[in-house]
PDB file of C-alpha atoms in Angstrom:
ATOM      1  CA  UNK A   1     -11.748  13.740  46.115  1.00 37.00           C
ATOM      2  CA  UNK A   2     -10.390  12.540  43.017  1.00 38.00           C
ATOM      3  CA  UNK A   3     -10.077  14.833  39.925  1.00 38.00           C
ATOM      4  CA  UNK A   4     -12.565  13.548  37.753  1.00 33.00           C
ATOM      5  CA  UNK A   5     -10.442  14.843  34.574  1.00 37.00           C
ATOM      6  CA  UNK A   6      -7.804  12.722  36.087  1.00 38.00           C
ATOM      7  CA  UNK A   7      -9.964   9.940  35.822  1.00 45.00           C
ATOM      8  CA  UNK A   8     -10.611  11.000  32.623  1.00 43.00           C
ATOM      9  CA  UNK A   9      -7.584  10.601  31.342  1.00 45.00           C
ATOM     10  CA  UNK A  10      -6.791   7.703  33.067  1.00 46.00           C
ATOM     11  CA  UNK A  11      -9.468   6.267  30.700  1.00 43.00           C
ATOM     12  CA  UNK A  12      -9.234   8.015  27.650  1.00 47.00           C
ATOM     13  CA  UNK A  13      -6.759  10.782  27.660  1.00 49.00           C
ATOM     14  CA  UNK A  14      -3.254   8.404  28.000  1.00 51.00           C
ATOM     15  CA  UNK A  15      -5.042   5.679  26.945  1.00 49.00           C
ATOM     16  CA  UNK A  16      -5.299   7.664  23.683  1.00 48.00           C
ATOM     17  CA  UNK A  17      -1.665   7.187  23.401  1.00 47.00           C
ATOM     18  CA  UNK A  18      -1.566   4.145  24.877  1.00 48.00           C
ATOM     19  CA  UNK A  19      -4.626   2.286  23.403  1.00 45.00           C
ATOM     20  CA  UNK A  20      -6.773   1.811  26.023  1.00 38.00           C
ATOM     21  CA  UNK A  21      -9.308  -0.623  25.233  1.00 31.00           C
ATOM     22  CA  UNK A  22     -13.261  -1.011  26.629  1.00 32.00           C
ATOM     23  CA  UNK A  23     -15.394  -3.812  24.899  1.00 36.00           C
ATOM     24  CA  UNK A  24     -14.886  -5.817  21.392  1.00 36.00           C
ATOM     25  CA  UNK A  25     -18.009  -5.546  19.189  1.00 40.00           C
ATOM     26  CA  UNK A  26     -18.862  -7.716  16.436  1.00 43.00           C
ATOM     27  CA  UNK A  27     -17.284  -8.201  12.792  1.00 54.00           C
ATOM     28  CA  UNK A  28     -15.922  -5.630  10.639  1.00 70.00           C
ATOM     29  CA  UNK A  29     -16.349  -5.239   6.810  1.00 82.00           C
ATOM     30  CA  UNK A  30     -12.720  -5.561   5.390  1.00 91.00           C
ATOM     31  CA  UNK A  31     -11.479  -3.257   2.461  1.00 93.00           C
ATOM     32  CA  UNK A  32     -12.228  -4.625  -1.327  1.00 94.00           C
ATOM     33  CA  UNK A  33      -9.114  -5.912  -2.837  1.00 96.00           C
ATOM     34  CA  UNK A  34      -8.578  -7.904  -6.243  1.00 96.00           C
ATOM     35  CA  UNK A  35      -6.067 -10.884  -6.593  1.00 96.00           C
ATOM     36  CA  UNK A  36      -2.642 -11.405  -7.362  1.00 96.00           C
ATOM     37  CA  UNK A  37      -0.485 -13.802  -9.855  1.00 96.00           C
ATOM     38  CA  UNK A  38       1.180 -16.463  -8.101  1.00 95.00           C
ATOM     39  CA  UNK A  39       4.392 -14.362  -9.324  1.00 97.00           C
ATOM     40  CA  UNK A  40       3.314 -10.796  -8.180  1.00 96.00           C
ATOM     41  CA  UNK A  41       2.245 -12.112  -4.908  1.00 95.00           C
ATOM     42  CA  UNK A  42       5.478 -14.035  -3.876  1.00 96.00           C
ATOM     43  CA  UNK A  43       6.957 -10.384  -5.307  1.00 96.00           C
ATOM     44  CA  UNK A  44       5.261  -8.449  -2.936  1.00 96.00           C
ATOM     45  CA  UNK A  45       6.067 -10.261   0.432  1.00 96.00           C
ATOM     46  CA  UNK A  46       9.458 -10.788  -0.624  1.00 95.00           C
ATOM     47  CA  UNK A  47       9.582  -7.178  -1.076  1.00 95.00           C
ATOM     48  CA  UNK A  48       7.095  -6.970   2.594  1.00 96.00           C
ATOM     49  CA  UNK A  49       9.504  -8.922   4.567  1.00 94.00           C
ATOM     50  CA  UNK A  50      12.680  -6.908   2.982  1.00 94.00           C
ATOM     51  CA  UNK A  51      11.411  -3.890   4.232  1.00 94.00           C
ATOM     52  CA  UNK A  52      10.227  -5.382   7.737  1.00 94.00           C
ATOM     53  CA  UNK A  53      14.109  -6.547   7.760  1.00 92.00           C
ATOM     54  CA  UNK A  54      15.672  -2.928   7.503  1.00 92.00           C
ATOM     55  CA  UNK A  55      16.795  -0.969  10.582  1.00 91.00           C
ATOM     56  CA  UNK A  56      14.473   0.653  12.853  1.00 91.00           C
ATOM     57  CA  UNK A  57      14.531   3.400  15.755  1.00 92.00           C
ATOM     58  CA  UNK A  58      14.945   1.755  19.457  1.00 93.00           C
ATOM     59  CA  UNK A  59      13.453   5.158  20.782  1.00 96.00           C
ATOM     60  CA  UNK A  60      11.450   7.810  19.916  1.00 97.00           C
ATOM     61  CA  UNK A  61      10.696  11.154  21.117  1.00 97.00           C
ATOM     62  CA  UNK A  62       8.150  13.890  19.880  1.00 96.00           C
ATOM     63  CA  UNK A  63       5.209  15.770  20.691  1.00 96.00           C
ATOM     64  CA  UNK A  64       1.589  15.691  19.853  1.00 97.00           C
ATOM     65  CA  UNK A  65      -1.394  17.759  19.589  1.00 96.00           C
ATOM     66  CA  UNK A  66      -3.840  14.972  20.377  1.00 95.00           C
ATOM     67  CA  UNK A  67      -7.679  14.954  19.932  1.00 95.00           C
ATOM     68  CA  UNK A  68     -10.139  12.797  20.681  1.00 93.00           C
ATOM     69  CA  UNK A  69     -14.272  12.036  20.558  1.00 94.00           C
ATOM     70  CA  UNK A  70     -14.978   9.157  22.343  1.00 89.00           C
ATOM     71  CA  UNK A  71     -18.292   8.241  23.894  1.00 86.00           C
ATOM     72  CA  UNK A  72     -19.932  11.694  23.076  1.00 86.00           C
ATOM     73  CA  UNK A  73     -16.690  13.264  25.004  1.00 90.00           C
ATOM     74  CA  UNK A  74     -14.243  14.940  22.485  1.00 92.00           C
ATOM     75  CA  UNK A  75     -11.439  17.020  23.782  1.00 92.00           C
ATOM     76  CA  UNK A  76      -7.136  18.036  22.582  1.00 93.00           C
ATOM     77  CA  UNK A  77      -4.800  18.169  24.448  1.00 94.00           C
ATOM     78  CA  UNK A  78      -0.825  18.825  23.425  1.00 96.00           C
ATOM     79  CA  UNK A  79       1.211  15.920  24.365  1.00 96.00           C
ATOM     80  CA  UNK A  80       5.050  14.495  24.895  1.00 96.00           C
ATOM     81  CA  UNK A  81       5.447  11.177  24.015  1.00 97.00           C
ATOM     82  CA  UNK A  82       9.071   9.143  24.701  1.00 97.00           C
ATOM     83  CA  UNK A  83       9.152   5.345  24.316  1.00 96.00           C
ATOM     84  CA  UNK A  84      12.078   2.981  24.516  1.00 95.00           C
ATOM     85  CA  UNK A  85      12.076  -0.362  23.097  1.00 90.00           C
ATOM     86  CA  UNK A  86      10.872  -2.958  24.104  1.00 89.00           C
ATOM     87  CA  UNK A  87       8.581  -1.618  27.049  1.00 92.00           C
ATOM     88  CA  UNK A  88       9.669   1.747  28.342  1.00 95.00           C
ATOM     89  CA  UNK A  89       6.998   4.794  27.610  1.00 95.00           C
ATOM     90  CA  UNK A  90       6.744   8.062  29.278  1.00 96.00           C
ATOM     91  CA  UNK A  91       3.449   9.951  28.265  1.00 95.00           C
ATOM     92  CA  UNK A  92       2.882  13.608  29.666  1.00 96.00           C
ATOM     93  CA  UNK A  93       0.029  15.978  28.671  1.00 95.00           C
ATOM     94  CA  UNK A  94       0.132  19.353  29.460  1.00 94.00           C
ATOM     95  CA  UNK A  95      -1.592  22.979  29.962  1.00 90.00           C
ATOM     96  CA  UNK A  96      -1.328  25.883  27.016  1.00 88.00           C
ATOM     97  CA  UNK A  97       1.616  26.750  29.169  1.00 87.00           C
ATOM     98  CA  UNK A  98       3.542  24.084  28.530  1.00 88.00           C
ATOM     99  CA  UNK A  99       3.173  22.729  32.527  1.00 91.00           C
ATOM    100  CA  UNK A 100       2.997  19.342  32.741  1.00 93.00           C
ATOM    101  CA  UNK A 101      -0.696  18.475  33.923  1.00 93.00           C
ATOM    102  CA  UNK A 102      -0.783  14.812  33.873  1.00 94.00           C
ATOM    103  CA  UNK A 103       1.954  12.442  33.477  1.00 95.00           C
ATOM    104  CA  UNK A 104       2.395   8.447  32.952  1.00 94.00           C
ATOM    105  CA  UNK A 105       5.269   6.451  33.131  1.00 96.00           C
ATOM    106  CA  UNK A 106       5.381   2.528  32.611  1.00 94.00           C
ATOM    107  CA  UNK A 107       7.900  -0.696  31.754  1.00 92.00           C
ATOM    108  CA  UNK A 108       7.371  -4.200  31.924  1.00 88.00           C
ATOM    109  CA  UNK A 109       6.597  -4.171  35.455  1.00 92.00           C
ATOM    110  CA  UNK A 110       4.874  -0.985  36.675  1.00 94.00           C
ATOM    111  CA  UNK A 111       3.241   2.305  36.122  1.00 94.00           C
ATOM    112  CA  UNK A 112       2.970   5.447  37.865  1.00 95.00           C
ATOM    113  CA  UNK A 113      -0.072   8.470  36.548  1.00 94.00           C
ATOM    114  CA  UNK A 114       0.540  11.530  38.322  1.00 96.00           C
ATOM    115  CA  UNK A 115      -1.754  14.936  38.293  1.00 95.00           C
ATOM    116  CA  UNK A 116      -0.062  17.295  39.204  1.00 94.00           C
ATOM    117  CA  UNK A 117      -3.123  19.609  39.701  1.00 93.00           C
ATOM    118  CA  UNK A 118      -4.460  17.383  42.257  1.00 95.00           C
ATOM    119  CA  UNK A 119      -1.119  16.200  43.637  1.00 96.00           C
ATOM    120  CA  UNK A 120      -2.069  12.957  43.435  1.00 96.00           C
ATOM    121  CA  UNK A 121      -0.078   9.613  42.447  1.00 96.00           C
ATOM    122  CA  UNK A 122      -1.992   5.950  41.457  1.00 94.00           C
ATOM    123  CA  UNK A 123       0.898   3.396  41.563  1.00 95.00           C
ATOM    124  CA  UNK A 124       0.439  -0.100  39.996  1.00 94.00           C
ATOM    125  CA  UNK A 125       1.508  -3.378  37.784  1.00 93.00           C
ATOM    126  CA  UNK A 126       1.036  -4.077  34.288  1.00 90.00           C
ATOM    127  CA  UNK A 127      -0.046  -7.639  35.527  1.00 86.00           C
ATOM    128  CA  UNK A 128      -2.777  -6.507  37.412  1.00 87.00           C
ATOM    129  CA  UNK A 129      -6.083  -5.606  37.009  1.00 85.00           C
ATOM    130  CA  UNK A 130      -5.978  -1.823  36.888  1.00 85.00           C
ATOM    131  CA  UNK A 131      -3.214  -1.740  34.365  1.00 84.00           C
ATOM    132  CA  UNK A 132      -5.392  -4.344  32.059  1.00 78.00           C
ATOM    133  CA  UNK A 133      -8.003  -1.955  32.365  1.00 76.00           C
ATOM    134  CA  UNK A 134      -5.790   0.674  30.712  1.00 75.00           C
ATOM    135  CA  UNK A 135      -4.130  -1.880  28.351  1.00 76.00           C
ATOM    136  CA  UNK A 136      -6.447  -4.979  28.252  1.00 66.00           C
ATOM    137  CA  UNK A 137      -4.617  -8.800  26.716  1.00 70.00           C
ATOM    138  CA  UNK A 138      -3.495  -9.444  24.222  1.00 75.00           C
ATOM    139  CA  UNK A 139      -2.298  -5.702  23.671  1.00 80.00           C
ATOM    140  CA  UNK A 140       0.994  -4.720  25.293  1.00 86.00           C
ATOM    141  CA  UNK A 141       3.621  -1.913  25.652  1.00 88.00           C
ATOM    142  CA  UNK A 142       6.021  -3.740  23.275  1.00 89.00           C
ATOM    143  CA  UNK A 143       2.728  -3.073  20.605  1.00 90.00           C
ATOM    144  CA  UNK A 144       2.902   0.845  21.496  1.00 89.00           C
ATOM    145  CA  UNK A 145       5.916   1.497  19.248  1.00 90.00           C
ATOM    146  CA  UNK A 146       5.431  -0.508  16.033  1.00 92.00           C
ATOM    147  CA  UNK A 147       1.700   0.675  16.053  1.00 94.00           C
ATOM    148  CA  UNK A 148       2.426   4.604  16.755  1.00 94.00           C
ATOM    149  CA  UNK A 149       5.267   4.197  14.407  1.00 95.00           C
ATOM    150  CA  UNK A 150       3.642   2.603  11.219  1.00 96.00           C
ATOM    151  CA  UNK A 151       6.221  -0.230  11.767  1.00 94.00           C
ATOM    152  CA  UNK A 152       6.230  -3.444  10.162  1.00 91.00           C
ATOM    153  CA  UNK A 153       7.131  -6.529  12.918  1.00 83.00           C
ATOM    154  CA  UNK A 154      10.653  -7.196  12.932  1.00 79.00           C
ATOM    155  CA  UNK A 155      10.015 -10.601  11.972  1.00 79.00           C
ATOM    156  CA  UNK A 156       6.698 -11.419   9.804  1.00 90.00           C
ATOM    157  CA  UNK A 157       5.470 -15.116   9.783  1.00 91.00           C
ATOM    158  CA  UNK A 158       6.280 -17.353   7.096  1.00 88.00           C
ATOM    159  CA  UNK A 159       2.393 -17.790   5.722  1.00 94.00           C
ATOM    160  CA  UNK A 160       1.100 -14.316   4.428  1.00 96.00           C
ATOM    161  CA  UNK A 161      -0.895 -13.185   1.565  1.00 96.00           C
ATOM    162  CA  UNK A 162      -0.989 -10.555  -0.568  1.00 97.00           C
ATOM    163  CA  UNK A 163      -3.361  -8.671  -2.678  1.00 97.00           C
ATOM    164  CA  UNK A 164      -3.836  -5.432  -4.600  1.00 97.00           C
ATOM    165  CA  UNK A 165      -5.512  -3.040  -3.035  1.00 96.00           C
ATOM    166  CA  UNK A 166      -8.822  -1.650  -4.933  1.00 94.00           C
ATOM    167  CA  UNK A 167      -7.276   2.106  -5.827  1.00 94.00           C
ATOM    168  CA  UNK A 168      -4.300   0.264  -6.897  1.00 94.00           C
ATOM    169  CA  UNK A 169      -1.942   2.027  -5.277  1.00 95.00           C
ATOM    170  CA  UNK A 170      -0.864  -0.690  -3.039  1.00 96.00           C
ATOM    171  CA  UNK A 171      -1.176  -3.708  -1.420  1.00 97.00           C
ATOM    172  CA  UNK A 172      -2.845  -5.314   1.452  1.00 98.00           C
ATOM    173  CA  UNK A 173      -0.746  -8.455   3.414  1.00 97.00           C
ATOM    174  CA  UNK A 174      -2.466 -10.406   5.886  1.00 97.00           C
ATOM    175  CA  UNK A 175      -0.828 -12.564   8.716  1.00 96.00           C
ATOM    176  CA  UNK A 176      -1.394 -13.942  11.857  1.00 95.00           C
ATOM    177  CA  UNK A 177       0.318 -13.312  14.796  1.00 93.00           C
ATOM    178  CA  UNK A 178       1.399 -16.088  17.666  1.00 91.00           C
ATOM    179  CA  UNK A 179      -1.224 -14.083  19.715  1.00 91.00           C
ATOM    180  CA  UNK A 180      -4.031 -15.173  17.340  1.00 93.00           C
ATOM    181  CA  UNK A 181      -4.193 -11.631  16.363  1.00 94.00           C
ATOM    182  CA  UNK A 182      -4.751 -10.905  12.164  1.00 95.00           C
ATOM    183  CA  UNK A 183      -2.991  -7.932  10.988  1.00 96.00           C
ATOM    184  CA  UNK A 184      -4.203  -6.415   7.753  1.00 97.00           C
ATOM    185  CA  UNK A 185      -1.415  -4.111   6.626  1.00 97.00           C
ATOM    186  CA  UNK A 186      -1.555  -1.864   3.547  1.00 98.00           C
ATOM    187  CA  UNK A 187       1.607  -1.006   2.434  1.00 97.00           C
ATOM    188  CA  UNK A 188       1.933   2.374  -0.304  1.00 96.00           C
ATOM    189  CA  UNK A 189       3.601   1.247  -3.408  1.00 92.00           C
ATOM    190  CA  UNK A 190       4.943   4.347  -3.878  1.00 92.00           C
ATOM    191  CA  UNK A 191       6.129   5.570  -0.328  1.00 94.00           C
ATOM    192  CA  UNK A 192       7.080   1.954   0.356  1.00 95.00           C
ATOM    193  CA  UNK A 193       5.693   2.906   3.759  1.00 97.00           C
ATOM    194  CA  UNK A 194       2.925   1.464   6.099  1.00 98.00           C
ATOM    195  CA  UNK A 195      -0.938   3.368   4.999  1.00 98.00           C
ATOM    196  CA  UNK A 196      -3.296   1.233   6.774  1.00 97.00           C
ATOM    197  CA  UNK A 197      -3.571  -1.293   9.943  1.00 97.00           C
ATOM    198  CA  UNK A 198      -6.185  -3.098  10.884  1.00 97.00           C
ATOM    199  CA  UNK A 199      -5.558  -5.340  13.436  1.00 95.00           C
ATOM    200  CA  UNK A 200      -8.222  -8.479  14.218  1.00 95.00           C
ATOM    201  CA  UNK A 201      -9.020 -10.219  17.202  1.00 93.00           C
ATOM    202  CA  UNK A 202      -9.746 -14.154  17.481  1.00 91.00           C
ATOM    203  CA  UNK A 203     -13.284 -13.752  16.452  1.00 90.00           C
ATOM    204  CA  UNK A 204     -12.621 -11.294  13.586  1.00 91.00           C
ATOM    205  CA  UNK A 205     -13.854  -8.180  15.315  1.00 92.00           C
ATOM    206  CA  UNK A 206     -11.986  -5.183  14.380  1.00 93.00           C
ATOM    207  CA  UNK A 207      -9.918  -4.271  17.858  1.00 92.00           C
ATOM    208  CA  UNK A 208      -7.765  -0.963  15.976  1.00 93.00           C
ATOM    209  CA  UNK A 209      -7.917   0.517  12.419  1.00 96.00           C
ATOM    210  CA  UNK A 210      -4.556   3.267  12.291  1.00 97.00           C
ATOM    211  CA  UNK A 211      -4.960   5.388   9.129  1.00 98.00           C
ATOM    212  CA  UNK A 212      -1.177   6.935   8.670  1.00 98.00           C
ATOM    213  CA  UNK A 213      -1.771   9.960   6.727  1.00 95.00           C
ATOM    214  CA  UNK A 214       1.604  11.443   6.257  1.00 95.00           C
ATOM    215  CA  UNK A 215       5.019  10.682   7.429  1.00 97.00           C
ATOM    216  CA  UNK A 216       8.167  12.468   8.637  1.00 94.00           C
ATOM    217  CA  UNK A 217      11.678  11.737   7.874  1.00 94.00           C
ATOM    218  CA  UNK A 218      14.591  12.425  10.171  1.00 93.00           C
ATOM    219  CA  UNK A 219      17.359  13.359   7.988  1.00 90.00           C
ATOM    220  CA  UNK A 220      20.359  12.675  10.142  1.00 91.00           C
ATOM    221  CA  UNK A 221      19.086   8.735  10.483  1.00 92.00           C
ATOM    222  CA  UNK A 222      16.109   8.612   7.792  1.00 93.00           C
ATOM    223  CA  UNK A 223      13.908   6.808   9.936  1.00 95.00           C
ATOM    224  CA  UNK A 224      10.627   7.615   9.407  1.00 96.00           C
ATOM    225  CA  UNK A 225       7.506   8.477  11.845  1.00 97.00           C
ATOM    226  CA  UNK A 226       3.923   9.532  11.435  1.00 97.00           C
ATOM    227  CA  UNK A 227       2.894  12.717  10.976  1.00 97.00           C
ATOM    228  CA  UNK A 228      -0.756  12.325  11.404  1.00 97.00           C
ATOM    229  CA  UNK A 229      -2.578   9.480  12.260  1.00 97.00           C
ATOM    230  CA  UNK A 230      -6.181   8.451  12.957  1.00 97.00           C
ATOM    231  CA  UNK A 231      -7.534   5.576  15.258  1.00 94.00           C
ATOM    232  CA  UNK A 232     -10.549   4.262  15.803  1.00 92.00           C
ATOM    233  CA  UNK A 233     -11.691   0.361  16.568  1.00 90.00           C
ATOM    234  CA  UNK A 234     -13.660  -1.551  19.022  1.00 88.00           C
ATOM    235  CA  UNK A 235     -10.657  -1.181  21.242  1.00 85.00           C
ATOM    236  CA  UNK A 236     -11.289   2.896  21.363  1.00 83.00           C
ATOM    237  CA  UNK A 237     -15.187   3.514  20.519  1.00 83.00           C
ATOM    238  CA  UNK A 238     -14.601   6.391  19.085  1.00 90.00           C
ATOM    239  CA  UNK A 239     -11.989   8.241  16.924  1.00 94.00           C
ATOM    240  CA  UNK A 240      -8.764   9.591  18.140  1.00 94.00           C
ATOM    241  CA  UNK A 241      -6.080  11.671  16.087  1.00 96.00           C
ATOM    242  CA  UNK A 242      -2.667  12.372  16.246  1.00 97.00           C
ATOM    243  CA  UNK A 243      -0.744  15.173  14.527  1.00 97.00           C
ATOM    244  CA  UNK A 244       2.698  14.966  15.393  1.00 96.00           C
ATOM    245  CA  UNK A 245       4.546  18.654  16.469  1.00 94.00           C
ATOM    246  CA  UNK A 246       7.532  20.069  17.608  1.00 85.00           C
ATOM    247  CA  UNK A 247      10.534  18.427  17.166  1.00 90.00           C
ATOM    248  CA  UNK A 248      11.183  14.555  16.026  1.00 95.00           C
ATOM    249  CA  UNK A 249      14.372  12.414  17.910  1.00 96.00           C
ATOM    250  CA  UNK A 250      15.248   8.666  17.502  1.00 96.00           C
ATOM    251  CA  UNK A 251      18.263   9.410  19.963  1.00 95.00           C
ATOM    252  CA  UNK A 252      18.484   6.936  22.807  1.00 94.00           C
ATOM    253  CA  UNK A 253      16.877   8.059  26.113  1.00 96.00           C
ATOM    254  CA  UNK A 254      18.657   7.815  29.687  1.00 95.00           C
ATOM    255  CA  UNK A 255      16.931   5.754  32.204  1.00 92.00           C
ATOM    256  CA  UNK A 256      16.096   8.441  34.176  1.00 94.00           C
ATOM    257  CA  UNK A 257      13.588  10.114  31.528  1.00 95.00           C
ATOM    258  CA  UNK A 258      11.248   6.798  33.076  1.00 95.00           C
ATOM    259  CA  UNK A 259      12.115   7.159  36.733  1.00 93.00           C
ATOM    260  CA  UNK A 260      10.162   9.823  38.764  1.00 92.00           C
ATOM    261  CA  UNK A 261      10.666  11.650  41.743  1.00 91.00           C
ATOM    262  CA  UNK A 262       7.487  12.189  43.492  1.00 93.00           C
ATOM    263  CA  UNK A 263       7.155  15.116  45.921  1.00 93.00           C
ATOM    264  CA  UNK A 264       6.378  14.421  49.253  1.00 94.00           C
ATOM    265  CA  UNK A 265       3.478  16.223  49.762  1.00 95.00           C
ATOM    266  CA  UNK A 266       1.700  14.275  46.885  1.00 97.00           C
ATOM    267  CA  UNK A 267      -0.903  11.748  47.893  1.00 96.00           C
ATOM    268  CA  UNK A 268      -0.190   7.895  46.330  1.00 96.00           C
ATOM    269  CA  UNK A 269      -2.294   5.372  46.041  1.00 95.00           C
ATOM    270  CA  UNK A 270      -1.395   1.919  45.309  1.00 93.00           C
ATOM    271  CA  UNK A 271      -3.341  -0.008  42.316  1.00 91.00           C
ATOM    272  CA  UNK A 272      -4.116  -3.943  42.491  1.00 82.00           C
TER     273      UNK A 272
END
């Protein structure tokens, strides 16, 4: 018999981390914002597509204390989150022990959950219908670590606008991706880094809003990473947050950390 938290977290406790989605719903009411000159406005994305230019991490590492209310189910859970651009991601949440209770591991091709309290492994591919389940289109595992991260896409597209936000401490850009997808992006004047993303799907419904609270900076690199972060969207129904604990690496992660070993007494079961 399967363990029902498993299936629990199949469908909402890693796909906390890894933005599982259920249903869209309809339109969302956008934040207020006031125009721009012609001359602040081609300031600002010049300044917008500087900062999406810099240098940023290839891999991350750090842990979470992750909570959730989704449905009428709320629950936390500490988590270990490593991710490796452009698709690697190794998700493990575990007891108050620190023993690793439920693990994921996925690439571009595959994905392995494991409980390890019900030694029992579900095996599958990203391109098939389980895995879309998890991760539905357009979303995928390349998205993970720019959206965690409060990351600005490498390259932005050449029509975006710009507009002050209504506290007026910063401004809101707005671009479409070649997905179709609308990202709404408020950037902090001051911080110069990422406070707001709402990302839009084809009809304008509100898939994800990520509220970046705080940041970290790693001092040997500078990058920067979330400290806490709230989601909620269409793509969640509910609320999810993330406060970021323990330690904080952008070193580059062996291949190994995303290939498993599972024991042989452990049950698998293959995915379609």
């Amino acid at each position: 018999m399967k363990s029902f938290f498993f299936q629990r977290l199949g469908s909402l406790g890693l796909c906390l981390i890894i933005l599982s989605v259920l249903t869209a719903c309809g339109g969302v009411k956008l934040p207020k914002t006031s125009p721009l000159l012609e001359v602040e406005q081609r300031a600002a994305i010049a300044h917008l597509k500087m900062l999406a230019a810099e240098p940023q991490p290839q891999a991350v590492e750090t842990g979470y204390e992750l909570s959730w209310n989704i449905l009428g189910r709320s629950g936390r859970v500490s988590a270990h989150l490593q991710m490796d651009e452009p698709d690697q991601l190794r998700f493990s949440a575990h007891d108050p022990l620190g023993r690793t209770l439920y693990l994921a591991v996925a690439d571009g091709e595959s994905f392995t959950l494991v409980d390890n309290r019900a030694a029992q492994v579900r095996r599958g591919r990203v391109d098939g219908a389980s895995w879309r389940s998890i991760i539905p289109e357009p979303l995928t595992l390349k998205d993970m670590t720019p959206l965690l991260g409060g990351r600005l896409e490498n390259t932005l597209p050449g029509q975006i606008k710009a507009a002050q936000n209504q506290e007026q401490t910063g401004y809101w850009f707005i671009w479409q991706d070649t997905r179709g997808l609308s990202h709404h992006v408020l950037l902090d004047r001051e911080r110069n880094l990422v406070a707001r993303h709402l990302l839009l799907g084809k009809k304008k419904e509100l898939l994800l809003d990520l509220v970046y609270l705080n940041y970290d900076q790693d001092r040997e690199t500078g990058y920067f990473w979330p400290k806490n972060t709230e989601l909620s969207g269409s793509l969640i129904k509910g609320t999810i947050k993330l406060e970021r604990s323990g330690s904080l690496s952008f070193d580059p992660l062996p291949l190994s950390v995303f290939r498993l070993d599972i024991p042989p007494h452990f049950k698998v079961e293959q995915l379609r």
